[in-house]
Coordinates of C-alpha atoms in Angstrom, one line a residue:
L183 CA -76.4 34.6 -99.9
C184 CA -76.5 32.9 -96.6
G185 CA -73.3 34.5 -95.3
E186 CA -71.4 31.2 -95.1
H187 CA -68.9 32.4 -97.8
R188 CA -67.6 35.0 -95.3
N189 CA -66.2 32.0 -93.3
S190 CA -64.1 30.8 -96.2
K191 CA -61.0 30.6 -93.9
I192 CA -62.8 27.9 -91.9
I193 CA -63.8 26.1 -95.1
A194 CA -60.2 26.3 -96.4
T195 CA -58.6 25.0 -93.2
K196 CA -60.7 22.9 -90.8
M197 CA -63.1 21.6 -93.4
Q198 CA -60.4 21.0 -96.0
R199 CA -58.4 19.0 -93.5
K200 CA -61.4 16.8 -92.7
Y201 CA -62.0 16.3 -96.4
E202 CA -58.3 15.3 -96.8
V203 CA -58.8 12.7 -94.0
L204 CA -61.8 11.3 -95.8
R205 CA -59.7 10.9 -99.0
E206 CA -57.0 9.1 -97.0
R207 CA -59.5 6.7 -95.4
L208 CA -61.2 6.0 -98.7
E209 CA -57.8 5.1 -100.2
E210 CA -57.2 2.7 -97.3
N211 CA -60.6 1.1 -97.9
K212 CA -60.4 0.6 -101.6
N213 CA -61.0 -3.1 -101.3
A214 CA -64.0 -2.6 -99.0
V215 CA -66.5 -1.7 -101.7
V216 CA -69.4 -3.2 -103.5
N217 CA -68.5 -4.6 -106.9
L218 CA -70.9 -3.1 -109.5
S219 CA -68.7 -3.6 -112.6
S220 CA -69.7 -7.2 -113.3
P221 CA -72.8 -8.0 -115.4
T222 CA -74.2 -10.1 -112.5
P223 CA -76.0 -8.5 -109.5
P224 CA -73.7 -6.7 -107.2
I225 CA -71.9 -8.7 -104.5
L226 CA -69.4 -7.9 -101.8
E227 CA -65.9 -8.7 -102.8
E228 CA -64.5 -11.7 -101.1
S229 CA -61.6 -9.6 -99.9
C230 CA -64.0 -7.1 -98.4
T231 CA -63.0 -6.3 -94.8
L232 CA -66.4 -4.8 -94.0
S233 CA -68.7 -6.7 -91.7
L234 CA -72.3 -7.2 -92.8
H235 CA -73.6 -5.1 -89.9
K236 CA -72.4 -2.0 -91.8
R237 CA -75.8 -1.5 -93.3
T238 CA -75.5 2.1 -94.8
A239 CA -73.8 2.7 -98.1
I240 CA -72.6 6.1 -99.2
G241 CA -72.2 7.2 -102.8
F242 CA -69.8 10.1 -103.4
D243 CA -67.2 11.2 -105.9
E244 CA -65.1 14.4 -105.6
R245 CA -65.4 14.9 -109.4
M246 CA -68.9 16.2 -108.8
M247 CA -67.4 19.2 -107.2
L248 CA -65.9 20.3 -110.6
H249 CA -69.4 21.4 -111.5
S250 CA -69.4 25.1 -110.6
E251 CA -70.4 28.4 -112.1
I252 CA -67.6 30.0 -114.1
K253 CA -69.1 33.5 -114.3
M254 CA -68.0 35.6 -111.3
K255 CA -70.8 37.4 -109.5
S256 CA -71.2 39.5 -106.4
H257 CA -72.5 36.4 -104.5
P258 CA -71.5 32.8 -105.1
H259 CA -74.2 30.6 -106.7
P260 CA -76.1 28.9 -103.9
E261 CA -75.7 25.5 -105.6
R262 CA -71.9 25.3 -105.2
P263 CA -69.2 22.7 -104.5
D264 CA -68.9 23.8 -100.9
R265 CA -72.3 22.1 -100.2
L266 CA -70.7 18.6 -100.7
R267 CA -67.5 19.7 -98.9
A268 CA -69.5 20.8 -95.8
I269 CA -71.5 17.5 -95.6
V270 CA -68.4 15.4 -96.1
A271 CA -66.5 17.3 -93.4
S272 CA -69.3 16.8 -91.0
L273 CA -69.7 13.1 -91.7
T274 CA -65.9 12.6 -91.4
A275 CA -65.7 14.6 -88.1
T276 CA -68.4 12.4 -86.5
G277 CA -66.8 9.2 -87.7
L278 CA -69.7 8.2 -89.9
F279 CA -68.1 8.2 -93.3
P280 CA -65.9 6.4 -93.8
G281 CA -66.2 4.3 -90.7
K282 CA -69.7 3.3 -89.8
C283 CA -70.9 3.7 -93.4
F284 CA -69.2 2.1 -96.4
P285 CA -68.6 3.6 -99.9
I286 CA -69.6 2.2 -103.2
P287 CA -67.5 3.0 -106.3
A288 CA -68.8 5.9 -108.4
R289 CA -69.9 5.1 -111.9
E290 CA -71.2 7.3 -114.7
A291 CA -74.7 6.6 -115.9
T292 CA -74.9 5.5 -119.5
C293 CA -76.7 7.2 -122.3
E294 CA -79.2 4.3 -122.4
E295 CA -79.9 4.7 -118.6
L296 CA -80.5 8.4 -119.0
A297 CA -82.7 7.9 -122.1
M298 CA -85.0 5.7 -120.1
I299 CA -86.1 8.9 -118.2
H300 CA -85.2 11.8 -120.5
T301 CA -85.5 12.4 -124.2
L302 CA -82.4 11.9 -126.3
E303 CA -82.4 15.6 -127.1
H304 CA -82.2 16.4 -123.4
V305 CA -79.3 13.9 -122.8
N306 CA -77.4 15.4 -125.8
A307 CA -78.0 18.9 -124.7
V308 CA -76.4 18.2 -121.3
E309 CA -73.5 16.4 -123.0
L310 CA -72.9 19.4 -125.3
T311 CA -72.0 21.6 -122.4
S312 CA -68.7 19.7 -122.1
R313 CA -67.5 21.5 -125.2
K314 CA -68.1 25.0 -123.6
C315 CA -66.3 26.7 -120.8
S316 CA -69.6 28.1 -119.5
S317 CA -73.2 27.8 -120.5
Y318 CA -76.7 28.2 -119.1
F319 CA -79.9 26.2 -119.5
T320 CA -81.9 28.9 -117.6
P321 CA -80.6 32.1 -116.0
D322 CA -80.0 30.1 -112.7
T323 CA -79.1 26.7 -114.1
Y324 CA -75.4 26.8 -115.2
A325 CA -73.0 24.3 -116.7
N326 CA -69.3 24.2 -117.3
R327 CA -67.2 21.7 -119.2
H328 CA -67.3 19.3 -116.2
S329 CA -71.0 19.5 -115.5
A330 CA -72.1 16.7 -117.9
L331 CA -69.6 14.4 -116.1
A332 CA -70.8 15.4 -112.7
A333 CA -74.4 14.8 -113.8
R334 CA -73.6 11.4 -115.1
L335 CA -71.8 10.5 -111.9
A336 CA -74.7 11.7 -109.8
A337 CA -77.2 9.6 -111.8
G338 CA -74.9 6.6 -111.9
I339 CA -74.3 6.7 -108.1
C340 CA -78.0 6.8 -107.4
A341 CA -78.7 3.9 -109.8
D342 CA -76.0 1.8 -108.2
L343 CA -77.1 2.6 -104.7
A344 CA -80.7 1.6 -105.6
T345 CA -79.4 -1.7 -107.0
T346 CA -77.1 -2.3 -104.0
I347 CA -80.0 -1.8 -101.6
M348 CA -82.6 -3.8 -103.6
T349 CA -80.2 -6.8 -103.9
G350 CA -79.5 -6.8 -100.1
Q351 CA -75.9 -5.7 -100.2
A352 CA -76.9 -2.7 -98.0
Q353 CA -80.0 -2.0 -95.9
N354 CA -80.1 1.7 -97.0
G355 CA -77.9 4.4 -98.5
F356 CA -77.3 8.1 -98.9
A357 CA -76.4 9.5 -102.3
L358 CA -74.1 12.5 -101.6
V359 CA -74.5 13.9 -105.1
R360 CA -74.7 17.1 -107.1
P361 CA -76.0 18.6 -109.4
P362 CA -79.4 18.0 -107.8
G363 CA -82.2 16.5 -109.9
H364 CA -85.8 16.8 -108.9
H365 CA -86.6 19.8 -111.2
A366 CA -85.2 18.1 -114.3
G367 CA -88.1 16.8 -116.3
V368 CA -88.4 14.6 -119.4
R369 CA -86.9 17.2 -121.6
D370 CA -85.9 20.2 -119.4
S371 CA -83.0 21.2 -117.2
M372 CA -84.0 23.8 -114.7
G373 CA -83.8 24.8 -111.1
F374 CA -80.1 23.9 -110.8
C375 CA -80.9 20.4 -112.0
L376 CA -79.6 18.6 -115.1
H377 CA -80.7 14.9 -114.8
N378 CA -83.4 13.5 -112.5
N379 CA -81.4 11.4 -110.1
A380 CA -84.4 10.1 -108.2
A381 CA -86.1 8.9 -111.4
I382 CA -82.8 7.1 -112.5
A383 CA -82.8 5.4 -109.1
V384 CA -86.4 4.3 -109.7
S385 CA -85.4 2.6 -113.0
A386 CA -82.6 0.8 -111.3
A387 CA -84.7 -0.3 -108.4
R388 CA -87.3 -1.7 -110.8
A389 CA -84.6 -3.6 -112.7
A390 CA -83.6 -5.1 -109.4
G391 CA -87.1 -6.3 -108.6
A392 CA -89.0 -3.4 -107.1
K393 CA -92.7 -3.4 -108.1
K394 CA -93.8 -0.3 -106.2
V395 CA -91.6 2.7 -105.4
L396 CA -92.4 5.5 -103.0
I397 CA -90.7 8.9 -103.4
V398 CA -91.0 11.4 -100.6
D399 CA -89.7 14.8 -101.6
W400 CA -89.2 17.2 -98.7
D401 CA -87.2 19.8 -100.6
V402 CA -88.7 23.2 -100.0
H403 CA -89.4 23.5 -103.7
H404 CA -91.8 21.3 -105.6
G405 CA -90.2 18.5 -107.6
N406 CA -92.0 19.4 -110.8
G407 CA -89.6 17.2 -112.9
T408 CA -90.2 14.1 -110.8
Q409 CA -93.9 14.6 -110.8
E410 CA -94.0 15.0 -114.6
I411 CA -92.0 11.9 -115.2
F412 CA -94.3 9.7 -113.1
D413 CA -97.5 11.6 -113.5
S414 CA -99.4 8.6 -115.0
D415 CA -97.5 5.8 -113.4
K416 CA -99.4 3.9 -110.7
S417 CA -96.3 2.0 -109.6
V418 CA -94.6 5.1 -108.3
L419 CA -96.2 7.2 -105.5
Y420 CA -94.8 10.7 -105.4
I421 CA -95.4 12.7 -102.2
S422 CA -94.1 16.3 -102.0
L423 CA -94.1 18.8 -99.1
H424 CA -93.1 22.2 -100.3
R425 CA -93.7 25.9 -100.1
H426 CA -96.3 26.9 -102.7
E427 CA -98.1 30.1 -101.7
G428 CA -100.7 29.8 -104.3
G429 CA -98.2 29.2 -107.1
R430 CA -96.1 32.2 -106.2
F431 CA -93.1 30.2 -104.9
Y432 CA -90.7 28.5 -107.3
P433 CA -91.4 26.6 -109.5
G434 CA -95.1 27.4 -109.1
S435 CA -96.3 23.8 -109.5
G436 CA -97.4 21.4 -106.8
A437 CA -101.0 22.5 -105.9
A438 CA -103.0 20.0 -103.9
S439 CA -105.3 19.5 -106.9
E440 CA -102.4 18.1 -108.9
V441 CA -103.0 14.4 -108.3
G442 CA -101.7 12.6 -111.4
S443 CA -103.3 11.9 -114.8
S444 CA -104.1 9.3 -117.4
G445 CA -104.7 6.5 -114.9
G446 CA -102.2 7.8 -112.3
E447 CA -104.7 9.8 -110.3
G448 CA -104.0 9.7 -106.6
Y449 CA -100.3 8.8 -107.1
S450 CA -99.1 12.4 -106.9
V451 CA -99.7 13.8 -103.4
N452 CA -98.8 17.4 -103.0
I453 CA -98.8 19.1 -99.6
P454 CA -98.4 22.8 -100.5
W455 CA -97.5 25.2 -97.6
K456 CA -99.2 28.5 -97.8
R457 CA -96.4 30.5 -96.3
G458 CA -92.7 30.4 -95.3
G459 CA -91.5 29.8 -91.8
V460 CA -92.9 26.2 -91.6
G461 CA -91.2 24.1 -89.0
D462 CA -91.0 20.7 -87.4
N463 CA -94.5 20.6 -86.0
D464 CA -96.2 21.1 -89.3
Y465 CA -94.0 18.7 -91.1
N466 CA -94.3 16.0 -88.5
F467 CA -98.1 16.6 -88.3
A468 CA -98.3 16.2 -92.1
F469 CA -96.3 12.9 -91.9
Q470 CA -98.6 11.5 -89.2
H471 CA -101.9 12.4 -90.9
A472 CA -101.1 12.3 -94.6
V473 CA -97.7 10.9 -95.7
L474 CA -97.7 7.8 -93.5
P475 CA -101.3 6.7 -94.0
I476 CA -101.1 7.0 -97.7
A477 CA -97.6 5.4 -97.9
N478 CA -98.7 2.5 -95.7
Q479 CA -101.7 1.8 -97.9
F480 CA -99.5 2.0 -101.0
A481 CA -97.0 -0.5 -99.4
P482 CA -93.9 0.2 -101.4
D483 CA -91.0 -2.2 -102.1
F484 CA -88.5 0.6 -102.1
T485 CA -88.4 4.1 -100.6
I486 CA -86.6 7.1 -102.0
I487 CA -86.3 10.4 -100.1
S488 CA -85.5 13.4 -102.3
A489 CA -83.8 15.1 -99.4
G490 CA -83.5 18.8 -100.0
F491 CA -82.4 20.6 -96.9
D492 CA -83.5 24.0 -98.0
A493 CA -86.5 23.8 -95.7
A494 CA -83.9 23.9 -92.9
K495 CA -83.7 26.8 -90.4
G496 CA -81.2 29.3 -91.8
D497 CA -81.5 28.5 -95.5
P498 CA -81.5 31.6 -97.6
L499 CA -83.9 30.3 -100.3
G500 CA -86.3 28.3 -98.3
C501 CA -86.8 30.6 -95.3
C502 CA -88.4 27.8 -93.2
E503 CA -87.7 26.4 -89.8
V504 CA -87.1 22.7 -89.9
T505 CA -84.3 21.5 -87.6
P506 CA -81.9 18.6 -87.9
V507 CA -84.1 16.8 -85.3
G508 CA -87.1 17.4 -87.6
F509 CA -85.3 15.8 -90.6
A510 CA -84.2 12.9 -88.4
N511 CA -87.8 12.3 -87.2
M512 CA -89.1 12.3 -90.7
T513 CA -86.5 9.8 -91.8
Q514 CA -87.3 7.6 -88.8
M515 CA -91.0 7.6 -89.7
L516 CA -90.2 6.5 -93.2
I517 CA -87.6 3.9 -92.4
G518 CA -90.2 1.3 -91.4
L519 CA -91.6 1.2 -94.9
S520 CA -90.4 -1.2 -97.6
K521 CA -88.7 -3.4 -95.0
G522 CA -86.2 -0.6 -94.4
K523 CA -85.0 -0.5 -98.0
M524 CA -84.4 3.2 -98.4
L525 CA -82.3 5.5 -100.5
V526 CA -81.8 9.2 -99.5
I527 CA -80.7 11.4 -102.4
L528 CA -79.4 14.9 -101.8
E529 CA -81.4 17.6 -103.6
G530 CA -81.2 21.3 -102.4
G531 CA -80.1 23.1 -99.3
Y532 CA -77.8 26.1 -99.4
N533 CA -76.8 27.1 -95.9
L534 CA -73.6 25.1 -95.3
Q535 CA -74.1 24.7 -91.5
S536 CA -77.8 23.7 -91.9
I537 CA -77.2 21.3 -94.7
S538 CA -74.2 19.5 -93.0
S539 CA -75.9 19.2 -89.6
S540 CA -79.2 18.0 -91.2
A541 CA -77.6 15.5 -93.5
T542 CA -75.5 14.1 -90.6
A543 CA -78.7 13.7 -88.5
V544 CA -80.3 11.7 -91.3
V545 CA -77.3 9.4 -91.8
K546 CA -77.4 8.7 -88.0
V547 CA -81.0 7.5 -88.4
L548 CA -80.0 5.3 -91.4
L549 CA -77.4 3.7 -89.2
G550 CA -80.0 2.9 -86.5
D551 CA -79.3 5.6 -84.0
D552 CA -82.3 6.7 -81.8
T553 CA -84.0 10.0 -82.5
E554 CA -85.7 12.3 -80.1
P555 CA -89.2 11.1 -79.5
L556 CA -92.0 13.1 -81.0
P557 CA -94.4 14.9 -78.7
Q558 CA -97.6 12.9 -78.2
D559 CA -99.9 15.7 -79.2
I560 CA -98.3 17.7 -82.0
Q561 CA -100.0 21.1 -82.6
P562 CA -99.7 22.4 -86.1
S563 CA -100.0 26.0 -87.1
K564 CA -103.4 27.2 -88.3
S565 CA -102.1 27.6 -91.8
G566 CA -100.5 24.1 -91.7
L567 CA -103.7 22.5 -90.5
K568 CA -105.7 24.2 -93.2
T569 CA -103.3 22.9 -95.8
L570 CA -103.7 19.4 -94.5
L571 CA -107.4 19.6 -94.6
E572 CA -107.4 20.6 -98.2
V573 CA -105.0 17.8 -99.1
L574 CA -106.9 15.1 -97.2
E575 CA -110.2 16.2 -98.7
I576 CA -108.7 15.6 -102.2
Q577 CA -106.7 12.5 -101.4
S578 CA -109.5 10.7 -99.5
K579 CA -111.1 10.0 -102.9
Y580 CA -108.1 7.8 -103.7
W581 CA -106.8 6.5 -100.3
S582 CA -109.2 5.0 -97.8
H583 CA -106.7 5.2 -95.0
V584 CA -106.9 9.0 -94.8
K585 CA -110.6 9.3 -94.4
E586 CA -110.4 8.9 -90.6
H587 CA -107.7 11.4 -90.4
N588 CA -109.7 13.8 -92.5
L589 CA -112.7 13.6 -90.1
K590 CA -110.4 14.0 -87.1
L591 CA -108.7 17.1 -88.5
H592 CA -112.0 18.7 -89.4
L593 CA -113.0 18.5 -85.7
Q594 CA -109.6 19.9 -84.7
W595 CA -110.0 22.7 -87.2
Q596 CA -113.4 23.6 -85.8
A597 CA -112.0 23.7 -82.3
L598 CA -109.0 25.8 -83.4
Y599 CA -111.1 28.2 -85.5
A600 CA -113.7 28.7 -82.7
K601 CA -110.9 29.4 -80.2
K602 CA -109.2 31.9 -82.5
K603 CA -112.5 33.6 -83.3

């Protein structure tokens, strides 16, 4: 769909060699991992050769690439194994992983862990796919006989990274996982997602001591599954920035008026873009005037980024314009929350070049690299400013820190509207 498959020779040669280098390095560093198999909280092995300044943990297992669509079609499915291969190749080429980041061993999530988020019927439905060569939950959400394993690995990796970070064995981490998770609800698999990896990570973070967890979802599609799971939970603040277009963009949920329910009002914050083509300025502007004020007032103990890179420039599904610098800046703005305890979880993103460069930019921020400074006076698009005004008008009922921003933006809107008129 994005044309990347036409460069398959590059994927099969340069990227494959970089991936082989990664495997060789991981073999060399087998002892340099976090021990998560013991019943006690994770600790670094005494034989570990990693120094404590290596603050960023990476969760990855090549078995997740066994999850693929069996049925041959004219175009490859956008959620395909090459997504992980491209990111791994980029991280290896830049010396980030392995090297500056350290790996944790992969573990499959247990049925009990999954059942804390999903119904048992849902968990069993995913497991049943291992008995079939090919199956579908929805027309676009496939499974093969390896998909249940891949989904358990993705969830287990996210859980263990959350525990590793919360117990101080790493400052932050990146879950390089698939299948993605934020569309998976309590009882539904959809939108390429089988289990909700971010929700599983929340459970693990809570078990390790987190009282309040922030989830920032910048995937171009609304994370309807994550919102459903925590809709009435005041201990989890879910903030999503996504294309919405009045409900016409998949999955159709995520209007600004969706704020939570049953005591959780105000703990779902939706920033629904009215059109495609949204870029760095609108996202950074939204962070400055909505995401950060609300997040700071919430004061989380742990921060999760549902990092879909399908809002990136060049993505065939998102059709937006966010650059690697834009993703890096958003990460930098969030990293000061929860004393730096942050887990980035891969969600969507389907252009191989865009997803690899964007993920690499985010990992560099996690490692402490400087980002390009934001302009002092970011000018949003007229459509973006209108969206923010609608969001702040609603959220100011629940968060006092956005009231000042709401007034300021109303004045900015009046000036912009008068100028355009």
